[in-house]
């Protein structure tokens, strides 16, 4: 018996032989239907959020992407279906909300139509949000202190390692001045920038010096003390105390010293790897006692005034937090008993961010407490221990970096293209084919399983048929038309039985290694959402693939444990996605994989103007020349080599002009330019190429100095 024909036309309402029994009905294969029914069934299956809804609203998108869970009180969806930013948190008035799409349009539109002409990807910063986060943190501790009758104050610092951007650090110092808010540094360059920024800060603001230290680091910290900064040198290793004692005497500076204690309390999650007795940082009890003795013998025990510890980032629950703080408070009390002039307990970082909105205490992506509950737990744990030991309540310091800067920065990038879904069988016109005998056997076994409603067996033979045909194609005994027919059949069978839409891959104008390094390195997941079209139902399940030539350059894990992201079908215009809560660490950790540099950046303040915002600072991302210099290449010399090569093989005039086009590429960003026209225009005079004026001026607006544009030419 011959194989039935696997061909029929697009407009046919009658399925081909052997296909008529495929239909989704209570997870089984049932009676004859036309193939137009399959399309309706599978489309309906996509809407798992609201299967009975005939109208998609922004509220549906907010639920689908969990925006109210992870985004409150700073992000929401407006009636136009765009992400809206509430820069003052819950205090934001309706007229103060900022439409994120309008910000992106203003930043990316050409200058000729009133935009800033910045290329994607783009980081959008909201300093108002930094101010709100600082105020909220301060308010939470003030409230806990007043409620519990705590007899000292809270005085935080920002660890600059989270985001060392100049404008971020300067804004934090400015907004934190009323609260004596200070900075924490972990290296010599971080200490230098902290000293510079605190010149405009509160004189009482703490300058905490953490990290491993050499003589130069300690000298710099002691000089900061001479400059009347409120500097505290925190000892991470026992041998550092001798350096501090010796250098402080040479510089005639009386230092303020802190100890970092290595607690027994351990954070079990990924971010707790530096906690516990075997952690990377800190002093054990034996180390602490020896340091106390060294300071006592040098008549400097009164210089010991601060105890520091760090349980780990993203502390999941207040139970773990209280355990660690209570243990540290015991050490603090003992140091007081031993004669140290203790004044400050620095609880380190750990105040977490709810990245997925789950409010879970069992995940590295979430926390089970509010800001107020965090502050209350800290204050209570210290108060109870100090009261029991009759020790004066210390100043409470925290190094909350992630909780301060994560929300204020949004990474915007474009989806450039997408892979096509495999066409369903009614959408293609397959040729008439005959398959080899062994393949026919798989086909008939699959058909028999269909008649028996045996989905598992049907899928087994469908897979076996496909794999057999793939091997035959590799051997050369099967044509590509036959293989395509079998692929189409397999996709149709699995789509109907499993009830899932195929997942598309969206190419995004981004380097994950540069802009979201924590996803690649430690599996950290951030909320990713379209910033517009949220009044439309997303009909595609997608993963994201970046521009790098690396198989790890993809995002295939999303909040909620999802392996794909609901997205809209590409339209005629740009399709913008936003990654949220990435303001901490991502910019500091990003590298230059494939020589993709950092994104462009704009700073946005809430304004009472017509669009509720004003862009106060804009900076284009680094050019190809900039990132080449990072790897020790010299772009101008490279250009001269290429120009000489062009003139050698194309003639002086044509070669010179071709080299000018190469020069323009040096000054452009490495990322794709979706709106750019070809910069090479062919004339009828023997293939002479030139750059047009628009391309020249576009290149001139990238921010390079006039003499760095080398030799552009234009007609």
XYZ file of C-alpha atoms in Angstrom:
715
model
C 0.000 0.000 0.000
C 1.372 3.392 -0.950
C 1.843 6.279 1.454
C -1.113 8.730 1.509
C -0.460 12.093 -0.021
C 0.877 14.718 2.416
C -0.286 17.651 0.336
C -3.243 20.016 0.169
C -3.836 23.632 -0.581
C -3.972 26.632 1.745
C -7.662 27.308 1.142
C -8.713 23.690 1.485
C -11.336 22.992 4.153
C -10.839 19.235 3.935
C -7.885 17.685 5.751
C -5.656 15.212 3.913
C -6.004 11.454 4.425
C -4.712 10.308 7.780
C -4.941 13.795 9.335
C -8.687 14.106 9.814
C -8.755 12.692 13.308
C -6.412 15.239 14.918
C -8.252 17.587 17.281
C -7.843 18.784 20.854
C -10.666 17.507 23.054
C -10.082 16.727 26.702
C -6.434 15.876 26.007
C -7.350 13.187 23.463
C -7.508 12.823 19.696
C -11.091 12.748 18.467
C -13.347 13.092 15.451
C -12.940 14.755 12.074
C -12.646 18.556 11.903
C -11.345 21.021 9.347
C -7.873 22.454 9.876
C -9.245 25.930 10.433
C -10.463 24.618 13.786
C -6.910 23.842 14.868
C -5.881 27.464 14.503
C -8.802 28.632 16.638
C -8.125 26.054 19.317
C -4.406 26.758 19.639
C -4.917 30.529 19.653
C -7.390 30.196 22.488
C -4.905 28.114 24.438
C -2.404 30.976 24.464
C -4.574 33.140 26.705
C -4.053 31.396 30.011
C -4.462 34.640 31.945
C -8.055 35.326 30.981
C -9.427 32.686 28.637
C -12.949 34.104 28.677
C -11.939 37.647 27.860
C -12.810 39.051 24.453
C -11.067 42.359 25.121
C -7.525 42.673 26.333
C -6.905 45.568 28.709
C -3.822 47.052 30.401
C -5.034 45.400 33.609
C -4.671 41.989 31.974
C -1.061 42.808 31.045
C -0.350 44.045 34.549
C -1.525 40.700 35.899
C 0.276 38.653 33.247
C 3.640 40.328 33.850
C 3.073 40.682 37.654
C 3.834 44.392 37.428
C 1.794 45.311 40.505
C 3.705 42.704 42.518
C 7.318 43.570 41.720
C 6.802 47.108 40.421
C 4.773 48.761 43.176
C 4.889 51.570 44.067
C 7.112 52.770 41.205
C 5.808 51.117 38.033
C 2.353 50.514 36.590
C 0.516 50.360 33.255
C -1.450 53.378 32.044
C -4.632 53.477 29.969
C -2.599 53.782 26.758
C -0.955 50.421 27.428
C 2.442 51.918 28.259
C 4.573 51.422 31.344
C 4.240 54.460 33.571
C 6.794 55.528 36.172
C 5.812 56.908 39.584
C 9.035 58.668 40.587
C 7.890 59.567 44.110
C 6.511 56.122 44.889
C 3.146 56.044 46.600
C 3.283 59.842 46.999
C 3.293 60.384 43.225
C 0.293 62.393 42.037
C -1.477 61.358 38.843
C -0.134 64.327 36.849
C 3.407 63.473 37.941
C 3.443 60.003 36.391
C 5.908 59.585 33.517
C 5.090 57.616 30.376
C 8.253 55.554 29.796
C 7.628 55.254 26.053
C 7.628 59.057 25.721
C 11.002 59.187 27.446
C 12.412 56.570 25.075
C 11.014 58.389 22.048
C 12.489 61.690 23.198
C 15.876 60.082 23.754
C 16.009 58.026 20.550
C 14.212 60.174 17.980
C 16.513 62.026 15.569
C 17.487 65.587 16.432
C 15.729 66.748 13.298
C 12.361 65.961 14.904
C 13.208 67.173 18.401
C 14.782 64.041 19.856
C 18.252 63.511 21.280
C 19.379 61.040 18.620
C 20.698 58.478 21.101
C 21.195 54.928 19.928
C 19.771 51.896 21.685
C 20.141 50.183 24.092
C 19.325 52.853 26.647
C 19.510 53.171 30.423
C 16.921 55.533 31.867
C 17.676 56.826 35.350
C 15.140 58.403 37.702
C 16.935 60.331 40.489
C 13.577 61.151 42.098
C 13.295 57.444 42.796
C 16.694 57.421 44.531
C 15.484 60.242 46.744
C 12.295 58.341 47.555
C 14.192 55.149 48.371
C 16.529 57.003 50.740
C 13.620 58.775 52.414
C 11.671 55.516 52.741
C 14.642 53.715 54.307
C 15.243 56.560 56.735
C 11.552 56.795 57.595
C 11.310 53.059 58.292
C 14.163 53.175 60.818
C 12.981 56.419 62.425
C 9.539 54.887 62.912
C 10.977 51.684 64.423
C 13.275 53.669 66.724
C 10.447 55.867 67.988
C 7.986 52.990 68.378
C 10.412 50.829 70.379
C 11.929 53.591 72.488
C 15.385 53.037 71.042
C 17.815 55.607 72.436
C 20.029 56.265 69.464
C 19.638 56.876 65.722
C 19.947 55.312 62.299
C 22.693 56.540 59.980
C 23.120 54.639 56.727
C 25.799 54.474 54.048
C 25.607 53.597 50.367
C 28.114 50.954 49.163
C 29.411 52.459 45.945
C 30.249 49.025 44.471
C 26.540 48.622 43.634
C 26.735 51.396 41.062
C 29.734 53.720 40.939
C 28.271 56.037 38.301
C 29.211 59.593 39.196
C 25.709 60.992 38.942
C 24.208 58.161 40.992
C 26.716 58.614 43.835
C 26.459 62.409 43.768
C 22.671 62.249 43.901
C 22.740 59.863 46.859
C 25.090 62.183 48.755
C 22.870 65.172 47.963
C 19.599 63.458 48.866
C 21.135 61.868 51.950
C 22.626 65.036 53.428
C 19.652 65.724 55.774
C 20.031 62.180 57.155
C 23.839 62.186 57.584
C 23.882 59.519 54.879
C 27.402 58.442 53.943
C 29.328 56.141 51.600
C 31.125 52.804 51.831
C 34.208 51.997 49.761
C 35.882 48.645 49.151
C 38.939 49.619 47.094
C 41.328 52.517 46.574
C 39.527 54.039 43.559
C 36.190 53.677 45.335
C 37.682 55.455 48.350
C 38.908 58.294 46.144
C 35.503 58.806 44.555
C 33.772 58.582 47.949
C 36.071 61.249 49.407
C 35.451 63.521 46.439
C 31.666 63.132 46.536
C 31.450 63.578 50.327
C 33.099 66.996 50.027
C 29.518 68.193 49.430
C 27.929 65.862 51.965
C 27.029 66.107 55.627
C 30.187 66.447 57.804
C 28.818 63.736 60.093
C 28.258 61.309 57.231
C 30.217 58.089 57.704
C 32.929 57.064 55.253
C 33.256 53.326 55.807
C 36.466 51.774 54.451
C 35.933 48.057 53.840
C 37.806 45.509 51.756
C 41.326 44.130 51.876
C 43.889 46.853 52.534
C 47.530 47.586 51.862
C 49.627 50.437 53.206
C 48.505 52.824 50.476
C 44.804 52.148 51.120
C 45.262 52.716 54.855
C 47.309 55.878 54.271
C 44.578 57.221 52.010
C 41.903 56.464 54.605
C 43.938 58.182 57.325
C 44.444 61.213 55.106
C 40.680 61.317 54.670
C 40.487 61.525 58.466
C 42.897 64.455 58.329
C 40.604 66.083 55.781
C 37.872 65.912 58.440
C 35.859 63.134 56.840
C 34.123 60.898 59.366
C 36.280 57.968 58.254
C 36.175 54.495 59.780
C 38.784 51.878 58.814
C 37.130 48.470 59.116
C 39.641 45.665 59.702
C 38.985 42.646 57.483
C 42.179 40.738 58.404
C 44.131 40.541 61.616
C 47.376 41.805 60.079
C 45.721 45.065 59.006
C 45.687 46.321 62.585
C 49.486 46.587 62.719
C 49.500 48.638 59.507
C 46.872 50.981 60.908
C 48.775 51.423 64.165
C 52.123 52.090 62.437
C 50.883 54.393 59.670
C 48.584 56.400 61.938
C 51.527 57.174 64.203
C 53.664 58.251 61.246
C 50.903 60.536 59.964
C 49.977 61.731 63.461
C 46.359 60.772 62.901
C 44.125 59.279 65.566
C 42.079 56.753 63.562
C 38.564 55.487 64.098
C 38.658 51.718 63.721
C 36.013 49.106 63.104
C 36.079 45.315 63.115
C 34.323 43.011 60.716
C 33.105 40.007 62.657
C 32.733 36.591 61.083
C 29.382 35.464 62.498
C 28.185 31.911 63.011
C 24.799 32.860 61.601
C 24.749 31.766 57.948
C 22.555 32.742 55.034
C 21.833 29.511 53.138
C 21.024 31.067 49.757
C 23.373 31.887 46.873
C 24.068 35.343 48.274
C 25.108 33.948 51.645
C 28.322 32.331 50.424
C 30.418 34.960 52.226
C 28.647 34.409 55.555
C 29.255 31.895 58.327
C 32.465 30.762 59.996
C 34.076 29.800 56.687
C 33.135 33.005 54.924
C 35.624 35.016 52.886
C 35.624 38.132 55.054
C 35.882 38.999 58.710
C 37.569 38.102 61.980
C 36.855 35.124 64.186
C 36.508 35.524 67.946
C 40.187 34.633 68.420
C 41.199 37.226 65.823
C 39.022 39.837 67.495
C 40.576 39.240 70.906
C 44.100 39.522 69.474
C 43.199 42.782 67.695
C 41.771 44.155 70.948
C 45.023 43.260 72.707
C 47.150 44.917 69.974
C 45.104 48.099 70.230
C 45.237 48.035 74.031
C 49.019 47.574 74.001
C 49.341 50.526 71.597
C 47.086 52.701 73.774
C 44.541 52.839 70.928
C 41.678 50.719 72.251
C 39.525 53.854 72.424
C 39.897 54.079 68.615
C 37.844 50.893 68.241
C 34.321 52.285 67.834
C 32.455 50.243 65.222
C 31.434 46.622 64.730
C 30.600 45.490 61.230
C 29.176 42.234 59.887
C 27.442 41.035 56.742
C 25.129 38.027 56.626
C 24.810 38.181 52.848
C 22.851 39.979 50.169
C 19.131 39.326 49.665
C 18.411 38.198 53.240
C 15.159 36.255 52.704
C 13.451 36.579 56.099
C 13.450 38.636 59.284
C 14.030 35.430 61.271
C 17.498 35.009 59.756
C 18.086 38.753 60.039
C 17.284 38.827 63.759
C 19.518 35.816 64.439
C 22.485 37.517 62.827
C 21.883 40.945 64.353
C 21.410 39.446 67.822
C 24.703 37.560 67.545
C 26.482 40.719 66.425
C 24.922 42.717 69.251
C 26.381 40.212 71.714
C 29.859 40.771 70.234
C 29.298 44.542 70.341
C 28.394 44.323 74.029
C 31.463 42.218 74.781
C 33.749 44.704 73.034
C 32.239 47.426 75.196
C 32.963 45.318 78.290
C 36.580 44.852 77.155
C 37.092 48.627 77.105
C 36.526 49.619 73.463
C 34.749 52.936 72.964
C 31.974 51.348 70.901
C 29.499 53.697 69.208
C 28.253 52.152 65.941
C 26.947 48.755 64.857
C 27.087 48.351 61.084
C 24.723 45.579 59.992
C 26.109 45.556 56.437
C 23.939 44.910 53.408
C 21.241 42.344 52.907
C 18.059 44.379 52.608
C 16.505 42.491 49.708
C 14.522 43.256 46.576
C 11.422 41.344 45.503
C 12.451 40.683 41.901
C 9.540 38.407 41.033
C 6.838 39.822 43.294
C 6.264 36.508 45.053
C 6.900 37.818 48.610
C 8.669 34.523 49.274
C 11.284 33.844 51.922
C 12.509 30.709 50.158
C 13.991 32.267 47.048
C 17.022 34.333 46.055
C 14.632 36.352 43.897
C 12.351 37.557 46.653
C 11.991 38.540 50.313
C 9.155 37.939 52.736
C 9.255 41.275 54.558
C 8.592 44.955 53.970
C 11.006 47.826 54.522
C 9.249 48.628 57.784
C 9.451 45.024 58.995
C 13.163 44.917 58.174
C 13.897 48.063 60.196
C 11.743 46.918 63.095
C 13.523 43.547 63.281
C 16.970 45.191 63.337
C 16.096 47.753 65.989
C 14.388 45.163 68.177
C 17.262 42.669 68.029
C 19.884 45.274 69.022
C 17.694 46.854 71.710
C 16.924 43.558 73.444
C 20.587 42.480 73.662
C 21.903 45.895 74.742
C 19.217 46.308 77.398
C 19.999 42.861 78.769
C 23.724 43.727 78.913
C 23.106 47.308 80.172
C 24.951 48.685 77.132
C 24.145 52.073 75.644
C 22.185 51.760 72.413
C 24.560 52.215 69.450
C 24.079 54.173 66.251
C 22.668 51.737 63.681
C 24.345 51.800 60.293
C 23.386 49.732 57.241
C 24.995 49.381 53.829
C 21.839 48.970 51.784
C 22.932 49.334 48.173
C 20.655 46.989 46.238
C 17.542 48.333 47.991
C 18.479 51.947 47.230
C 19.506 51.868 43.562
C 17.786 48.837 41.990
C 14.496 50.532 41.121
C 15.799 53.830 39.774
C 17.350 52.452 36.577
C 15.512 50.870 33.639
C 17.303 49.192 30.734
C 15.451 49.660 27.435
C 16.261 47.612 24.348
C 14.644 46.743 21.032
C 13.444 43.438 19.693
C 14.947 43.544 16.202
C 13.517 40.394 14.612
C 12.076 37.003 15.449
C 12.257 33.469 14.198
C 9.163 32.347 12.331
C 6.888 29.803 13.872
C 6.657 26.529 12.045
C 3.647 26.786 9.702
C 0.670 24.623 10.513
C -0.255 22.088 7.841
C -3.125 24.130 6.450
C -0.778 27.062 5.781
C 1.595 25.339 3.342
C 1.247 23.612 -0.011
C 3.375 20.472 0.244
C 4.447 18.448 -2.800
C 3.172 14.911 -3.453
C 5.713 12.561 -1.931
C 6.403 8.925 -1.205
C 8.325 7.976 1.939
C 10.543 4.880 2.348
C 8.903 1.747 3.674
C 10.291 1.969 7.243
C 9.033 5.561 7.516
C 5.597 4.452 6.303
C 5.490 1.936 9.156
C 6.007 4.726 11.697
C 3.319 6.753 9.981
C 0.715 3.990 10.127
C 1.572 3.185 13.757
C 1.068 6.848 14.554
C -2.283 6.839 12.721
C -3.421 3.755 14.632
C -2.545 5.493 17.917
C -4.651 8.451 16.800
C -7.672 6.195 16.284
C -7.149 4.672 19.764
C -6.813 8.143 21.367
C -3.383 7.039 22.616
C -1.546 10.339 22.770
C 1.659 8.987 24.282
C 2.097 6.343 21.577
C 1.174 8.857 18.891
C 3.901 11.238 20.075
C 6.377 8.363 20.263
C 5.867 7.335 16.627
C 5.739 10.957 15.464
C 9.127 11.531 17.046
C 10.493 8.259 15.657
C 9.237 9.156 12.179
C 10.951 12.517 12.350
C 14.252 11.151 13.647
C 14.270 8.379 11.024
C 13.688 10.874 8.238
C 16.368 13.209 9.595
C 18.906 10.361 9.443
C 17.806 9.458 5.923
C 18.165 13.095 4.891
C 21.703 13.166 6.293
C 22.490 9.996 4.318
C 21.133 11.572 1.141
C 18.236 9.139 0.621
C 15.500 11.653 1.447
C 14.825 14.979 -0.258
C 14.378 18.287 1.502
C 10.723 18.468 0.382
C 10.012 15.144 2.060
C 11.819 16.210 5.229
C 9.858 19.475 5.319
C 6.600 17.535 5.017
C 7.526 15.316 7.949
C 8.677 18.333 10.018
C 5.329 19.985 9.380
C 3.455 16.842 10.359
C 5.483 16.478 13.559
C 4.931 20.112 14.559
C 1.212 19.771 13.955
C 0.879 16.570 15.977
C 2.860 17.882 18.960
C 1.127 21.265 18.846
C -2.336 19.687 19.021
C -1.608 16.936 21.529
C 0.657 18.893 23.869
C -1.449 22.005 23.393
C 1.450 24.456 23.282
C 2.423 27.117 20.824
C 5.986 26.933 19.501
C 8.394 29.284 21.247
C 9.938 31.989 19.082
C 13.370 33.489 19.535
C 13.447 37.298 19.520
C 16.752 38.884 18.568
C 17.312 41.845 20.885
C 19.684 44.753 20.359
C 21.656 44.049 23.499
C 24.624 42.257 25.015
C 23.561 40.228 28.023
C 27.199 39.979 29.146
C 27.498 43.769 29.197
C 24.095 44.853 30.478
C 22.703 41.872 32.454
C 25.865 40.038 33.570
C 24.237 38.589 36.697
C 21.812 36.590 34.547
C 24.682 34.931 32.705
C 26.994 34.478 35.683
C 24.752 33.540 38.624
C 21.302 33.025 37.109
C 19.853 36.206 38.613
C 16.444 36.891 37.043
C 15.018 40.361 36.476
C 11.520 41.416 35.393
C 11.425 41.975 31.618
C 8.304 43.561 30.143
C 7.273 45.311 26.912
C 7.033 48.998 27.796
C 4.164 49.572 25.356
C 1.361 47.716 23.512
C 0.159 46.463 26.891
C -3.436 47.182 25.846
C -3.001 44.344 23.334
C -2.882 40.633 24.065
C 0.593 39.123 23.625
C 0.221 36.124 21.313
C 3.767 34.806 21.155
C 5.815 32.789 23.610
C 9.399 33.913 23.301
C 12.942 33.670 24.535
C 15.457 36.462 23.947
C 18.733 36.122 22.080
C 21.337 38.886 22.185
C 23.796 40.107 19.552
C 26.855 38.288 20.853
C 28.391 35.277 19.172
C 27.917 33.165 22.266
C 25.406 30.425 23.027
C 25.038 31.798 26.563
C 23.861 35.100 25.130
C 20.180 34.378 25.607
C 17.485 34.846 28.230
C 15.349 31.757 28.640
C 14.352 32.070 32.296
C 11.888 34.635 33.547
C 10.201 35.567 36.794
C 7.623 33.119 38.058
C 9.774 30.190 36.965
C 8.699 30.662 33.344
C 10.852 29.355 30.482
C 9.454 31.885 28.011
C 8.050 35.400 27.942
C 4.681 36.405 26.412
C 5.373 39.006 23.718
C 3.503 40.695 20.904
C 4.003 39.893 17.248
C 6.469 42.276 15.642
C 4.807 45.277 14.044
C 5.966 47.930 11.623
C 7.526 50.168 14.281
C 10.022 49.626 17.057
C 9.127 47.120 19.766
C 10.703 48.118 23.074
C 11.331 45.869 26.059
C 12.392 47.026 29.506
C 14.446 45.232 32.133
C 13.571 46.516 35.591
C 15.189 46.460 39.056
C 18.658 46.254 37.514
C 20.120 49.453 38.962
C 22.466 47.567 41.297
C 25.654 45.814 40.142
C 24.785 45.304 36.447
C 26.604 48.396 35.181
C 29.569 47.787 37.451
C 29.974 44.131 36.462
C 29.404 44.406 32.712
C 32.329 43.666 30.422
C 32.964 44.119 26.703
C 32.165 40.648 25.333
C 32.276 40.845 21.513
C 33.309 44.470 22.119
C 29.760 45.601 22.800
C 30.038 48.590 25.127
C 27.650 49.976 27.699
C 24.284 51.504 26.685
C 23.429 55.152 26.205
C 22.152 56.855 29.355
C 19.579 59.544 30.102
C 18.663 61.047 33.455
C 15.003 61.951 33.876
C 13.436 64.173 36.541
C 9.751 64.585 37.225
C 8.608 67.954 35.917
C 5.415 69.963 35.810
C 5.866 70.454 32.063
C 3.542 69.062 29.377
C 5.034 65.544 29.464
C 5.646 65.346 33.258
C 9.386 64.882 32.787
C 12.601 66.617 31.808
C 15.776 64.941 30.568
C 18.547 66.612 32.537
C 21.504 64.600 31.309
C 22.138 62.487 28.211
C 25.199 60.533 27.187
C 25.733 58.336 24.170
C 27.159 54.895 24.768
C 30.812 54.212 23.908
C 31.719 54.016 20.234
C 33.503 51.177 18.482
C 36.713 53.179 18.882
C 36.115 53.537 22.626
C 35.714 49.820 23.256
C 38.676 49.019 21.006
C 40.850 51.259 23.174
C 39.780 49.266 26.229
C 41.507 46.248 24.668
C 44.677 48.243 23.863
C 43.936 48.855 20.178
C 44.554 52.289 18.701
C 41.609 53.184 16.420
C 43.304 56.023 14.553
C 46.265 53.828 13.640
C 43.846 51.069 12.628
C 42.058 53.548 10.362
C 45.308 54.637 8.725
C 46.169 50.997 7.962
C 42.761 50.420 6.395
C 42.888 53.663 4.432
C 46.273 52.706 2.986
C 44.859 49.300 2.067
C 41.818 50.847 0.357
C 43.924 53.271 -1.659
C 46.289 50.470 -2.677
C 43.565 48.255 -4.134
C 40.848 50.773 -5.122
C 42.806 53.824 -6.200
C 43.537 57.043 -4.331
C 40.169 58.812 -4.788
C 37.811 55.854 -4.389
C 39.959 54.291 -1.676
C 40.057 57.515 0.309
C 36.300 57.835 0.241
C 35.720 54.166 1.092
C 38.049 54.602 4.062
C 35.894 57.505 5.202
C 32.963 55.157 5.572
C 35.162 52.925 7.707
C 36.030 55.965 9.813
C 32.365 56.586 10.495
C 31.986 53.029 11.801
C 34.747 53.668 14.326
C 32.710 56.528 15.775
C 29.349 54.731 15.902
C 28.162 52.513 18.744
C 28.672 48.759 18.241
C 24.938 48.020 18.483
C 22.556 47.706 15.544
C 20.997 50.802 13.996
C 17.529 49.734 12.819
C 16.721 53.067 11.201
C 20.051 53.658 9.523
C 20.363 53.779 5.759
C 23.269 52.267 3.921
C 26.166 54.675 4.185
C 27.577 53.513 0.849
C 25.828 54.900 -2.241
C 26.834 53.643 -5.695
C 27.105 56.210 -8.468
C 27.094 55.514 -12.205
C 30.680 56.609 -12.604
C 32.355 53.244 -12.485
C 31.162 52.178 -9.043
C 32.395 55.203 -7.080
C 31.057 55.165 -3.513
C 30.471 58.094 -1.204
C 28.917 58.947 2.162
C 25.887 61.223 1.986
C 25.544 64.345 4.127
C 22.961 62.800 6.434
C 25.311 59.957 7.292
C 28.155 62.361 7.854
C 26.252 64.579 10.238
C 24.789 61.549 12.023
C 28.326 60.385 12.650
C 29.360 63.854 13.759
C 26.722 63.821 16.493
C 28.147 60.831 18.335
C 30.132 63.077 20.657
C 33.671 62.633 19.312
C 35.939 65.650 18.966
C 36.165 67.301 15.567
C 39.685 66.060 14.901
C 38.673 62.504 15.779
C 36.388 62.109 12.779
C 39.437 61.741 10.604
C 38.501 61.987 6.913
C 34.794 61.646 6.240
C 33.828 62.583 2.715
C 30.410 63.405 1.308
C 28.916 64.644 -1.933
